[in-house]
PDB file of N, CA, C and O in Angstrom:
ATOM      1  N   GLY A 185     -43.974  12.487 -21.676  1.00 74.00           N
ATOM      2  CA  GLY A 185     -44.012  11.093 -21.889  1.00 74.00           C
ATOM      3  C   GLY A 185     -42.945  10.373 -21.071  1.00 74.00           C
ATOM      4  O   GLY A 185     -42.472  10.835 -20.028  1.00 74.00           O
ATOM      5  N   MET A 186     -42.603   9.238 -21.574  1.00 86.00           N
ATOM      6  CA  MET A 186     -41.644   8.378 -20.874  1.00 86.00           C
ATOM      7  C   MET A 186     -40.236   8.975 -20.865  1.00 86.00           C
ATOM      8  O   MET A 186     -39.464   8.705 -19.957  1.00 86.00           O
ATOM      9  N   ARG A 187     -39.886   9.780 -21.865  1.00 88.00           N
ATOM     10  CA  ARG A 187     -38.563  10.416 -21.837  1.00 88.00           C
ATOM     11  C   ARG A 187     -38.442  11.359 -20.650  1.00 88.00           C
ATOM     12  O   ARG A 187     -37.384  11.456 -20.034  1.00 88.00           O
ATOM     13  N   ALA A 188     -39.527  12.060 -20.347  1.00 86.00           N
ATOM     14  CA  ALA A 188     -39.508  12.976 -19.202  1.00 86.00           C
ATOM     15  C   ALA A 188     -39.338  12.196 -17.900  1.00 86.00           C
ATOM     16  O   ALA A 188     -38.586  12.615 -17.020  1.00 86.00           O
ATOM     17  N   VAL A 189     -40.018  11.058 -17.796  1.00 91.00           N
ATOM     18  CA  VAL A 189     -39.893  10.229 -16.600  1.00 91.00           C
ATOM     19  C   VAL A 189     -38.463   9.715 -16.483  1.00 91.00           C
ATOM     20  O   VAL A 189     -37.865   9.738 -15.404  1.00 91.00           O
ATOM     21  N   LYS A 190     -37.887   9.264 -17.605  1.00 94.00           N
ATOM     22  CA  LYS A 190     -36.514   8.766 -17.592  1.00 94.00           C
ATOM     23  C   LYS A 190     -35.551   9.880 -17.172  1.00 94.00           C
ATOM     24  O   LYS A 190     -34.617   9.646 -16.403  1.00 94.00           O
ATOM     25  N   SER A 191     -35.773  11.087 -17.654  1.00 93.00           N
ATOM     26  CA  SER A 191     -34.902  12.213 -17.281  1.00 93.00           C
ATOM     27  C   SER A 191     -34.934  12.453 -15.781  1.00 93.00           C
ATOM     28  O   SER A 191     -33.898  12.715 -15.161  1.00 93.00           O
ATOM     29  N   ILE A 192     -36.102  12.363 -15.187  1.00 93.00           N
ATOM     30  CA  ILE A 192     -36.236  12.567 -13.740  1.00 93.00           C
ATOM     31  C   ILE A 192     -35.547  11.441 -12.980  1.00 93.00           C
ATOM     32  O   ILE A 192     -34.842  11.679 -11.997  1.00 93.00           O
ATOM     33  N   ILE A 193     -35.713  10.211 -13.451  1.00 93.00           N
ATOM     34  CA  ILE A 193     -35.077   9.071 -12.776  1.00 93.00           C
ATOM     35  C   ILE A 193     -33.557   9.187 -12.853  1.00 93.00           C
ATOM     36  O   ILE A 193     -32.858   8.952 -11.866  1.00 93.00           O
ATOM     37  N   VAL A 194     -33.038   9.564 -14.015  1.00 95.00           N
ATOM     38  CA  VAL A 194     -31.591   9.735 -14.169  1.00 95.00           C
ATOM     39  C   VAL A 194     -31.090  10.854 -13.258  1.00 95.00           C
ATOM     40  O   VAL A 194     -30.073  10.704 -12.572  1.00 95.00           O
ATOM     41  N   ALA A 195     -31.805  11.981 -13.226  1.00 94.00           N
ATOM     42  CA  ALA A 195     -31.408  13.102 -12.371  1.00 94.00           C
ATOM     43  C   ALA A 195     -31.438  12.694 -10.896  1.00 94.00           C
ATOM     44  O   ALA A 195     -30.528  13.022 -10.133  1.00 94.00           O
ATOM     45  N   ALA A 196     -32.476  11.958 -10.499  1.00 93.00           N
ATOM     46  CA  ALA A 196     -32.572  11.513  -9.102  1.00 93.00           C
ATOM     47  C   ALA A 196     -31.435  10.549  -8.772  1.00 93.00           C
ATOM     48  O   ALA A 196     -30.849  10.620  -7.675  1.00 93.00           O
ATOM     49  N   GLY A 197     -31.090   9.682  -9.699  1.00 94.00           N
ATOM     50  CA  GLY A 197     -29.973   8.762  -9.478  1.00 94.00           C
ATOM     51  C   GLY A 197     -28.656   9.495  -9.316  1.00 94.00           C
ATOM     52  O   GLY A 197     -27.838   9.150  -8.457  1.00 94.00           O
ATOM     53  N   ASN A 198     -28.450  10.516 -10.138  1.00 94.00           N
ATOM     54  CA  ASN A 198     -27.229  11.326 -10.020  1.00 94.00           C
ATOM     55  C   ASN A 198     -27.168  12.032  -8.670  1.00 94.00           C
ATOM     56  O   ASN A 198     -26.108  12.092  -8.037  1.00 94.00           O
ATOM     57  N   LEU A 199     -28.293  12.574  -8.233  1.00 92.00           N
ATOM     58  CA  LEU A 199     -28.336  13.227  -6.921  1.00 92.00           C
ATOM     59  C   LEU A 199     -28.078  12.224  -5.802  1.00 92.00           C
ATOM     60  O   LEU A 199     -27.373  12.533  -4.837  1.00 92.00           O
ATOM     61  N   LYS A 200     -28.625  11.021  -5.923  1.00 93.00           N
ATOM     62  CA  LYS A 200     -28.448   9.987  -4.894  1.00 93.00           C
ATOM     63  C   LYS A 200     -26.981   9.575  -4.798  1.00 93.00           C
ATOM     64  O   LYS A 200     -26.449   9.390  -3.703  1.00 93.00           O
ATOM     65  N   ARG A 201     -26.318   9.454  -5.953  1.00 94.00           N
ATOM     66  CA  ARG A 201     -24.901   9.093  -5.933  1.00 94.00           C
ATOM     67  C   ARG A 201     -24.063  10.197  -5.307  1.00 94.00           C
ATOM     68  O   ARG A 201     -23.091   9.942  -4.617  1.00 94.00           O
ATOM     69  N   ARG A 202     -24.439  11.438  -5.564  1.00 89.00           N
ATOM     70  CA  ARG A 202     -23.689  12.576  -5.032  1.00 89.00           C
ATOM     71  C   ARG A 202     -23.951  12.785  -3.556  1.00 89.00           C
ATOM     72  O   ARG A 202     -23.070  13.199  -2.808  1.00 89.00           O
ATOM     73  N   ASP A 203     -25.192  12.543  -3.116  1.00 86.00           N
ATOM     74  CA  ASP A 203     -25.568  12.800  -1.727  1.00 86.00           C
ATOM     75  C   ASP A 203     -26.468  11.664  -1.235  1.00 86.00           C
ATOM     76  O   ASP A 203     -27.686  11.818  -1.174  1.00 86.00           O
ATOM     77  N   GLY A 204     -25.872  10.547  -0.900  1.00 85.00           N
ATOM     78  CA  GLY A 204     -26.623   9.371  -0.497  1.00 85.00           C
ATOM     79  C   GLY A 204     -27.315   9.473   0.850  1.00 85.00           C
ATOM     80  O   GLY A 204     -28.136   8.633   1.185  1.00 85.00           O
ATOM     81  N   GLU A 205     -26.996  10.493   1.631  1.00 90.00           N
ATOM     82  CA  GLU A 205     -27.585  10.643   2.966  1.00 90.00           C
ATOM     83  C   GLU A 205     -28.935  11.353   2.950  1.00 90.00           C
ATOM     84  O   GLU A 205     -29.698  11.247   3.903  1.00 90.00           O
ATOM     85  N   THR A 206     -29.230  12.073   1.886  1.00 89.00           N
ATOM     86  CA  THR A 206     -30.485  12.819   1.793  1.00 89.00           C
ATOM     87  C   THR A 206     -31.627  11.850   1.491  1.00 89.00           C
ATOM     88  O   THR A 206     -31.446  10.874   0.768  1.00 89.00           O
ATOM     89  N   SER A 207     -32.800  12.127   2.042  1.00 91.00           N
ATOM     90  CA  SER A 207     -33.940  11.234   1.833  1.00 91.00           C
ATOM     91  C   SER A 207     -34.309  11.167   0.351  1.00 91.00           C
ATOM     92  O   SER A 207     -34.150  12.136  -0.393  1.00 91.00           O
ATOM     93  N   GLU A 208     -34.808  10.013  -0.048  1.00 90.00           N
ATOM     94  CA  GLU A 208     -35.178   9.821  -1.445  1.00 90.00           C
ATOM     95  C   GLU A 208     -36.336  10.737  -1.843  1.00 90.00           C
ATOM     96  O   GLU A 208     -36.427  11.147  -2.995  1.00 90.00           O
ATOM     97  N   LEU A 209     -37.202  11.066  -0.907  1.00 91.00           N
ATOM     98  CA  LEU A 209     -38.304  11.980  -1.201  1.00 91.00           C
ATOM     99  C   LEU A 209     -37.760  13.356  -1.594  1.00 91.00           C
ATOM    100  O   LEU A 209     -38.187  13.942  -2.591  1.00 91.00           O
ATOM    101  N   LEU A 210     -36.799  13.862  -0.813  1.00 92.00           N
ATOM    102  CA  LEU A 210     -36.182  15.148  -1.143  1.00 92.00           C
ATOM    103  C   LEU A 210     -35.437  15.073  -2.476  1.00 92.00           C
ATOM    104  O   LEU A 210     -35.520  15.998  -3.293  1.00 92.00           O
ATOM    105  N   LEU A 211     -34.710  13.991  -2.700  1.00 92.00           N
ATOM    106  CA  LEU A 211     -33.972  13.841  -3.950  1.00 92.00           C
ATOM    107  C   LEU A 211     -34.915  13.779  -5.150  1.00 92.00           C
ATOM    108  O   LEU A 211     -34.637  14.362  -6.201  1.00 92.00           O
ATOM    109  N   THR A 212     -36.033  13.086  -4.982  1.00 92.00           N
ATOM    110  CA  THR A 212     -37.008  12.995  -6.066  1.00 92.00           C
ATOM    111  C   THR A 212     -37.593  14.354  -6.397  1.00 92.00           C
ATOM    112  O   THR A 212     -37.687  14.739  -7.568  1.00 92.00           O
ATOM    113  N   MET A 213     -37.982  15.100  -5.369  1.00 92.00           N
ATOM    114  CA  MET A 213     -38.543  16.430  -5.610  1.00 92.00           C
ATOM    115  C   MET A 213     -37.509  17.355  -6.234  1.00 92.00           C
ATOM    116  O   MET A 213     -37.814  18.129  -7.134  1.00 92.00           O
ATOM    117  N   ARG A 214     -36.257  17.288  -5.766  1.00 92.00           N
ATOM    118  CA  ARG A 214     -35.190  18.109  -6.341  1.00 92.00           C
ATOM    119  C   ARG A 214     -35.004  17.750  -7.821  1.00 92.00           C
ATOM    120  O   ARG A 214     -34.868  18.622  -8.669  1.00 92.00           O
ATOM    121  N   ALA A 215     -35.036  16.457  -8.141  1.00 94.00           N
ATOM    122  CA  ALA A 215     -34.886  16.028  -9.536  1.00 94.00           C
ATOM    123  C   ALA A 215     -36.044  16.527 -10.391  1.00 94.00           C
ATOM    124  O   ALA A 215     -35.832  17.013 -11.511  1.00 94.00           O
ATOM    125  N   ILE A 216     -37.260  16.433  -9.870  1.00 93.00           N
ATOM    126  CA  ILE A 216     -38.427  16.916 -10.617  1.00 93.00           C
ATOM    127  C   ILE A 216     -38.278  18.411 -10.906  1.00 93.00           C
ATOM    128  O   ILE A 216     -38.522  18.873 -12.025  1.00 93.00           O
ATOM    129  N   LYS A 217     -37.883  19.177  -9.894  1.00 92.00           N
ATOM    130  CA  LYS A 217     -37.712  20.621 -10.092  1.00 92.00           C
ATOM    131  C   LYS A 217     -36.565  20.924 -11.052  1.00 92.00           C
ATOM    132  O   LYS A 217     -36.707  21.748 -11.956  1.00 92.00           O
ATOM    133  N   ASP A 218     -35.424  20.248 -10.859  1.00 91.00           N
ATOM    134  CA  ASP A 218     -34.257  20.520 -11.712  1.00 91.00           C
ATOM    135  C   ASP A 218     -34.531  20.210 -13.175  1.00 91.00           C
ATOM    136  O   ASP A 218     -34.057  20.916 -14.062  1.00 91.00           O
ATOM    137  N   VAL A 219     -35.290  19.153 -13.431  1.00 93.00           N
ATOM    138  CA  VAL A 219     -35.568  18.751 -14.807  1.00 93.00           C
ATOM    139  C   VAL A 219     -36.636  19.639 -15.438  1.00 93.00           C
ATOM    140  O   VAL A 219     -36.549  19.977 -16.618  1.00 93.00           O
ATOM    141  N   ASN A 220     -37.625  20.052 -14.668  1.00 92.00           N
ATOM    142  CA  ASN A 220     -38.777  20.736 -15.245  1.00 92.00           C
ATOM    143  C   ASN A 220     -38.738  22.260 -15.202  1.00 92.00           C
ATOM    144  O   ASN A 220     -39.205  22.908 -16.144  1.00 92.00           O
ATOM    145  N   LEU A 221     -38.226  22.852 -14.133  1.00 92.00           N
ATOM    146  CA  LEU A 221     -38.275  24.318 -14.014  1.00 92.00           C
ATOM    147  C   LEU A 221     -37.654  25.062 -15.200  1.00 92.00           C
ATOM    148  O   LEU A 221     -38.233  26.064 -15.634  1.00 92.00           O
ATOM    149  N   PRO A 222     -36.531  24.611 -15.740  1.00 92.00           N
ATOM    150  CA  PRO A 222     -35.962  25.360 -16.872  1.00 92.00           C
ATOM    151  C   PRO A 222     -36.867  25.407 -18.104  1.00 92.00           C
ATOM    152  O   PRO A 222     -36.699  26.275 -18.960  1.00 92.00           O
ATOM    153  N   LYS A 223     -37.832  24.515 -18.190  1.00 93.00           N
ATOM    154  CA  LYS A 223     -38.729  24.459 -19.348  1.00 93.00           C
ATOM    155  C   LYS A 223     -39.938  25.378 -19.210  1.00 93.00           C
ATOM    156  O   LYS A 223     -40.649  25.601 -20.183  1.00 93.00           O
ATOM    157  N   PHE A 224     -40.188  25.888 -18.017  1.00 94.00           N
ATOM    158  CA  PHE A 224     -41.404  26.637 -17.749  1.00 94.00           C
ATOM    159  C   PHE A 224     -41.229  28.128 -17.993  1.00 94.00           C
ATOM    160  O   PHE A 224     -40.148  28.675 -17.810  1.00 94.00           O
ATOM    161  N   THR A 225     -42.332  28.758 -18.360  1.00 95.00           N
ATOM    162  CA  THR A 225     -42.349  30.216 -18.424  1.00 95.00           C
ATOM    163  C   THR A 225     -42.536  30.756 -17.014  1.00 95.00           C
ATOM    164  O   THR A 225     -42.897  30.017 -16.091  1.00 95.00           O
ATOM    165  N   THR A 226     -42.321  32.037 -16.860  1.00 95.00           N
ATOM    166  CA  THR A 226     -42.481  32.670 -15.553  1.00 95.00           C
ATOM    167  C   THR A 226     -43.894  32.466 -15.015  1.00 95.00           C
ATOM    168  O   THR A 226     -44.086  32.267 -13.817  1.00 95.00           O
ATOM    169  N   GLU A 227     -44.872  32.474 -15.900  1.00 96.00           N
ATOM    170  CA  GLU A 227     -46.256  32.297 -15.474  1.00 96.00           C
ATOM    171  C   GLU A 227     -46.546  30.869 -15.027  1.00 96.00           C
ATOM    172  O   GLU A 227     -47.450  30.628 -14.234  1.00 96.00           O
ATOM    173  N   ASP A 228     -45.798  29.891 -15.552  1.00 95.00           N
ATOM    174  CA  ASP A 228     -46.039  28.487 -15.219  1.00 95.00           C
ATOM    175  C   ASP A 228     -45.451  28.075 -13.872  1.00 95.00           C
ATOM    176  O   ASP A 228     -45.907  27.094 -13.268  1.00 95.00           O
ATOM    177  N   ILE A 229     -44.443  28.786 -13.403  1.00 94.00           N
ATOM    178  CA  ILE A 229     -43.734  28.371 -12.189  1.00 94.00           C
ATOM    179  C   ILE A 229     -44.646  28.345 -10.957  1.00 94.00           C
ATOM    180  O   ILE A 229     -44.618  27.361 -10.213  1.00 94.00           O
ATOM    181  N   PRO A 230     -45.495  29.360 -10.719  1.00 95.00           N
ATOM    182  CA  PRO A 230     -46.391  29.261  -9.548  1.00 95.00           C
ATOM    183  C   PRO A 230     -47.359  28.071  -9.648  1.00 95.00           C
ATOM    184  O   PRO A 230     -47.647  27.418  -8.640  1.00 95.00           O
ATOM    185  N   LEU A 231     -47.825  27.760 -10.843  1.00 96.00           N
ATOM    186  CA  LEU A 231     -48.711  26.613 -11.032  1.00 96.00           C
ATOM    187  C   LEU A 231     -47.973  25.319 -10.694  1.00 96.00           C
ATOM    188  O   LEU A 231     -48.477  24.467  -9.959  1.00 96.00           O
ATOM    189  N   PHE A 232     -46.749  25.190 -11.205  1.00 93.00           N
ATOM    190  CA  PHE A 232     -45.931  24.015 -10.905  1.00 93.00           C
ATOM    191  C   PHE A 232     -45.671  23.910  -9.408  1.00 93.00           C
ATOM    192  O   PHE A 232     -45.771  22.829  -8.826  1.00 93.00           O
ATOM    193  N   SER A 233     -45.351  25.021  -8.776  1.00 92.00           N
ATOM    194  CA  SER A 233     -45.088  25.021  -7.332  1.00 92.00           C
ATOM    195  C   SER A 233     -46.314  24.569  -6.555  1.00 92.00           C
ATOM    196  O   SER A 233     -46.190  23.812  -5.576  1.00 92.00           O
ATOM    197  N   GLY A 234     -47.491  25.000  -6.971  1.00 94.00           N
ATOM    198  CA  GLY A 234     -48.726  24.576  -6.320  1.00 94.00           C
ATOM    199  C   GLY A 234     -48.969  23.080  -6.465  1.00 94.00           C
ATOM    200  O   GLY A 234     -49.352  22.402  -5.510  1.00 94.00           O
ATOM    201  N   ILE A 235     -48.726  22.561  -7.666  1.00 93.00           N
ATOM    202  CA  ILE A 235     -48.884  21.124  -7.894  1.00 93.00           C
ATOM    203  C   ILE A 235     -47.886  20.351  -7.037  1.00 93.00           C
ATOM    204  O   ILE A 235     -48.225  19.341  -6.419  1.00 93.00           O
ATOM    205  N   ALA A 236     -46.643  20.840  -6.984  1.00 90.00           N
ATOM    206  CA  ALA A 236     -45.610  20.168  -6.189  1.00 90.00           C
ATOM    207  C   ALA A 236     -45.980  20.166  -4.705  1.00 90.00           C
ATOM    208  O   ALA A 236     -45.785  19.162  -4.013  1.00 90.00           O
ATOM    209  N   ARG A 237     -46.526  21.283  -4.213  1.00 91.00           N
ATOM    210  CA  ARG A 237     -46.956  21.333  -2.807  1.00 91.00           C
ATOM    211  C   ARG A 237     -48.085  20.341  -2.547  1.00 91.00           C
ATOM    212  O   ARG A 237     -48.159  19.739  -1.481  1.00 91.00           O
ATOM    213  N   ASP A 238     -48.984  20.172  -3.523  1.00 93.00           N
ATOM    214  CA  ASP A 238     -50.075  19.200  -3.369  1.00 93.00           C
ATOM    215  C   ASP A 238     -49.557  17.760  -3.361  1.00 93.00           C
ATOM    216  O   ASP A 238     -50.058  16.917  -2.629  1.00 93.00           O
ATOM    217  N   LEU A 239     -48.558  17.482  -4.212  1.00 88.00           N
ATOM    218  CA  LEU A 239     -48.012  16.131  -4.297  1.00 88.00           C
ATOM    219  C   LEU A 239     -47.102  15.788  -3.130  1.00 88.00           C
ATOM    220  O   LEU A 239     -47.012  14.624  -2.730  1.00 88.00           O
ATOM    221  N   PHE A 240     -46.402  16.791  -2.615  1.00 88.00           N
ATOM    222  CA  PHE A 240     -45.438  16.593  -1.529  1.00 88.00           C
ATOM    223  C   PHE A 240     -45.769  17.547  -0.385  1.00 88.00           C
ATOM    224  O   PHE A 240     -45.004  18.461  -0.099  1.00 88.00           O
ATOM    225  N   PRO A 241     -46.911  17.356   0.286  1.00 91.00           N
ATOM    226  CA  PRO A 241     -47.314  18.306   1.332  1.00 91.00           C
ATOM    227  C   PRO A 241     -46.303  18.334   2.482  1.00 91.00           C
ATOM    228  O   PRO A 241     -45.812  17.294   2.928  1.00 91.00           O
ATOM    229  N   GLY A 242     -45.965  19.541   2.899  1.00 91.00           N
ATOM    230  CA  GLY A 242     -45.059  19.728   4.027  1.00 91.00           C
ATOM    231  C   GLY A 242     -43.593  19.569   3.695  1.00 91.00           C
ATOM    232  O   GLY A 242     -42.745  19.770   4.558  1.00 91.00           O
ATOM    233  N   LEU A 243     -43.273  19.231   2.468  1.00 91.00           N
ATOM    234  CA  LEU A 243     -41.875  19.041   2.082  1.00 91.00           C
ATOM    235  C   LEU A 243     -41.248  20.389   1.738  1.00 91.00           C
ATOM    236  O   LEU A 243     -41.749  21.122   0.895  1.00 91.00           O
ATOM    237  N   GLU A 244     -40.182  20.715   2.431  1.00 88.00           N
ATOM    238  CA  GLU A 244     -39.456  21.957   2.178  1.00 88.00           C
ATOM    239  C   GLU A 244     -38.092  21.618   1.605  1.00 88.00           C
ATOM    240  O   GLU A 244     -37.285  20.964   2.259  1.00 88.00           O
ATOM    241  N   LEU A 245     -37.849  22.043   0.388  1.00 87.00           N
ATOM    242  CA  LEU A 245     -36.549  21.806  -0.240  1.00 87.00           C
ATOM    243  C   LEU A 245     -35.583  22.903   0.150  1.00 87.00           C
ATOM    244  O   LEU A 245     -35.910  24.091   0.031  1.00 87.00           O
ATOM    245  N   PRO A 246     -34.396  22.539   0.578  1.00 85.00           N
ATOM    246  CA  PRO A 246     -33.391  23.579   0.811  1.00 85.00           C
ATOM    247  C   PRO A 246     -32.949  24.164  -0.530  1.00 85.00           C
ATOM    248  O   PRO A 246     -33.015  23.493  -1.561  1.00 85.00           O
ATOM    249  N   GLU A 247     -32.537  25.407  -0.493  1.00 83.00           N
ATOM    250  CA  GLU A 247     -32.040  26.031  -1.719  1.00 83.00           C
ATOM    251  C   GLU A 247     -30.784  25.297  -2.180  1.00 83.00           C
ATOM    252  O   GLU A 247     -29.922  24.963  -1.357  1.00 83.00           O
ATOM    253  N   PRO A 248     -30.675  25.019  -3.470  1.00 80.00           N
ATOM    254  CA  PRO A 248     -29.476  24.322  -3.956  1.00 80.00           C
ATOM    255  C   PRO A 248     -28.236  25.203  -3.822  1.00 80.00           C
ATOM    256  O   PRO A 248     -28.320  26.432  -3.906  1.00 80.00           O
ATOM    257  N   ASP A 249     -27.113  24.570  -3.614  1.00 81.00           N
ATOM    258  CA  ASP A 249     -25.848  25.281  -3.484  1.00 81.00           C
ATOM    259  C   ASP A 249     -25.173  25.341  -4.856  1.00 81.00           C
ATOM    260  O   ASP A 249     -24.649  24.337  -5.338  1.00 81.00           O
ATOM    261  N   TYR A 250     -25.244  26.485  -5.466  1.00 83.00           N
ATOM    262  CA  TYR A 250     -24.610  26.689  -6.765  1.00 83.00           C
ATOM    263  C   TYR A 250     -23.339  27.516  -6.600  1.00 83.00           C
ATOM    264  O   TYR A 250     -22.977  28.283  -7.476  1.00 83.00           O
ATOM    265  N   GLY A 251     -22.653  27.359  -5.467  1.00 88.00           N
ATOM    266  CA  GLY A 251     -21.495  28.170  -5.116  1.00 88.00           C
ATOM    267  C   GLY A 251     -20.492  28.358  -6.229  1.00 88.00           C
ATOM    268  O   GLY A 251     -20.214  29.482  -6.651  1.00 88.00           O
ATOM    269  N   ALA A 252     -19.940  27.270  -6.748  1.00 91.00           N
ATOM    270  CA  ALA A 252     -18.904  27.369  -7.784  1.00 91.00           C
ATOM    271  C   ALA A 252     -19.474  27.954  -9.074  1.00 91.00           C
ATOM    272  O   ALA A 252     -18.825  28.775  -9.733  1.00 91.00           O
ATOM    273  N   LEU A 253     -20.684  27.569  -9.436  1.00 93.00           N
ATOM    274  CA  LEU A 253     -21.312  28.097 -10.648  1.00 93.00           C
ATOM    275  C   LEU A 253     -21.581  29.583 -10.514  1.00 93.00           C
ATOM    276  O   LEU A 253     -21.287  30.371 -11.425  1.00 93.00           O
ATOM    277  N   THR A 254     -22.123  29.987  -9.370  1.00 93.00           N
ATOM    278  CA  THR A 254     -22.414  31.399  -9.140  1.00 93.00           C
ATOM    279  C   THR A 254     -21.143  32.236  -9.204  1.00 93.00           C
ATOM    280  O   THR A 254     -21.121  33.296  -9.838  1.00 93.00           O
ATOM    281  N   THR A 255     -20.094  31.763  -8.577  1.00 93.00           N
ATOM    282  CA  THR A 255     -18.814  32.480  -8.600  1.00 93.00           C
ATOM    283  C   THR A 255     -18.289  32.606 -10.019  1.00 93.00           C
ATOM    284  O   THR A 255     -17.847  33.688 -10.432  1.00 93.00           O
ATOM    285  N   ALA A 256     -18.339  31.535 -10.786  1.00 94.00           N
ATOM    286  CA  ALA A 256     -17.854  31.571 -12.169  1.00 94.00           C
ATOM    287  C   ALA A 256     -18.678  32.523 -13.023  1.00 94.00           C
ATOM    288  O   ALA A 256     -18.120  33.281 -13.832  1.00 94.00           O
ATOM    289  N   LEU A 257     -19.990  32.533 -12.837  1.00 95.00           N
ATOM    290  CA  LEU A 257     -20.843  33.444 -13.600  1.00 95.00           C
ATOM    291  C   LEU A 257     -20.561  34.902 -13.223  1.00 95.00           C
ATOM    292  O   LEU A 257     -20.494  35.772 -14.103  1.00 95.00           O
ATOM    293  N   GLU A 258     -20.428  35.152 -11.926  1.00 94.00           N
ATOM    294  CA  GLU A 258     -20.128  36.520 -11.493  1.00 94.00           C
ATOM    295  C   GLU A 258     -18.790  36.993 -12.030  1.00 94.00           C
ATOM    296  O   GLU A 258     -18.655  38.149 -12.472  1.00 94.00           O
ATOM    297  N   ASP A 259     -17.790  36.118 -12.023  1.00 93.00           N
ATOM    298  CA  ASP A 259     -16.474  36.477 -12.575  1.00 93.00           C
ATOM    299  C   ASP A 259     -16.554  36.748 -14.076  1.00 93.00           C
ATOM    300  O   ASP A 259     -15.931  37.676 -14.586  1.00 93.00           O
ATOM    301  N   ALA A 260     -17.336  35.931 -14.791  1.00 95.00           N
ATOM    302  CA  ALA A 260     -17.469  36.112 -16.230  1.00 95.00           C
ATOM    303  C   ALA A 260     -18.163  37.439 -16.561  1.00 95.00           C
ATOM    304  O   ALA A 260     -17.746  38.150 -17.473  1.00 95.00           O
ATOM    305  N   VAL A 261     -19.198  37.763 -15.796  1.00 95.00           N
ATOM    306  CA  VAL A 261     -19.908  39.024 -16.031  1.00 95.00           C
ATOM    307  C   VAL A 261     -19.024  40.215 -15.681  1.00 95.00           C
ATOM    308  O   VAL A 261     -19.003  41.215 -16.394  1.00 95.00           O
ATOM    309  N   ALA A 262     -18.281  40.112 -14.591  1.00 93.00           N
ATOM    310  CA  ALA A 262     -17.414  41.214 -14.166  1.00 93.00           C
ATOM    311  C   ALA A 262     -16.289  41.441 -15.177  1.00 93.00           C
ATOM    312  O   ALA A 262     -15.823  42.572 -15.339  1.00 93.00           O
ATOM    313  N   GLY A 263     -15.878  40.385 -15.875  1.00 85.00           N
ATOM    314  CA  GLY A 263     -14.783  40.512 -16.840  1.00 85.00           C
ATOM    315  C   GLY A 263     -15.193  41.101 -18.169  1.00 85.00           C
ATOM    316  O   GLY A 263     -14.344  41.380 -19.011  1.00 85.00           O
ATOM    317  N   GLN A 264     -16.466  41.355 -18.369  1.00 82.00           N
ATOM    318  CA  GLN A 264     -16.922  41.881 -19.672  1.00 82.00           C
ATOM    319  C   GLN A 264     -16.901  43.374 -19.709  1.00 82.00           C
ATOM    320  O   GLN A 264     -17.095  44.145 -18.950  1.00 82.00           O
TER     321      GLN A 264
END
């Protein structure tokens, strides 16, 4: 519903403030993926990816940089 749309708009706005040089199309797709992918089952992800490719043909999203998060997670796991 409308809450999902608002979540995407808020996420896209946050991305735009953080990286104002990136195209709005890329930021919108990144926001859609960031908001929705965590909610999907493994079986749903290929379906979502297909829909996204249909809606945004030819758009290639770069892999997000989770550098600091990845390092912190690896350190936490290594410390156990």
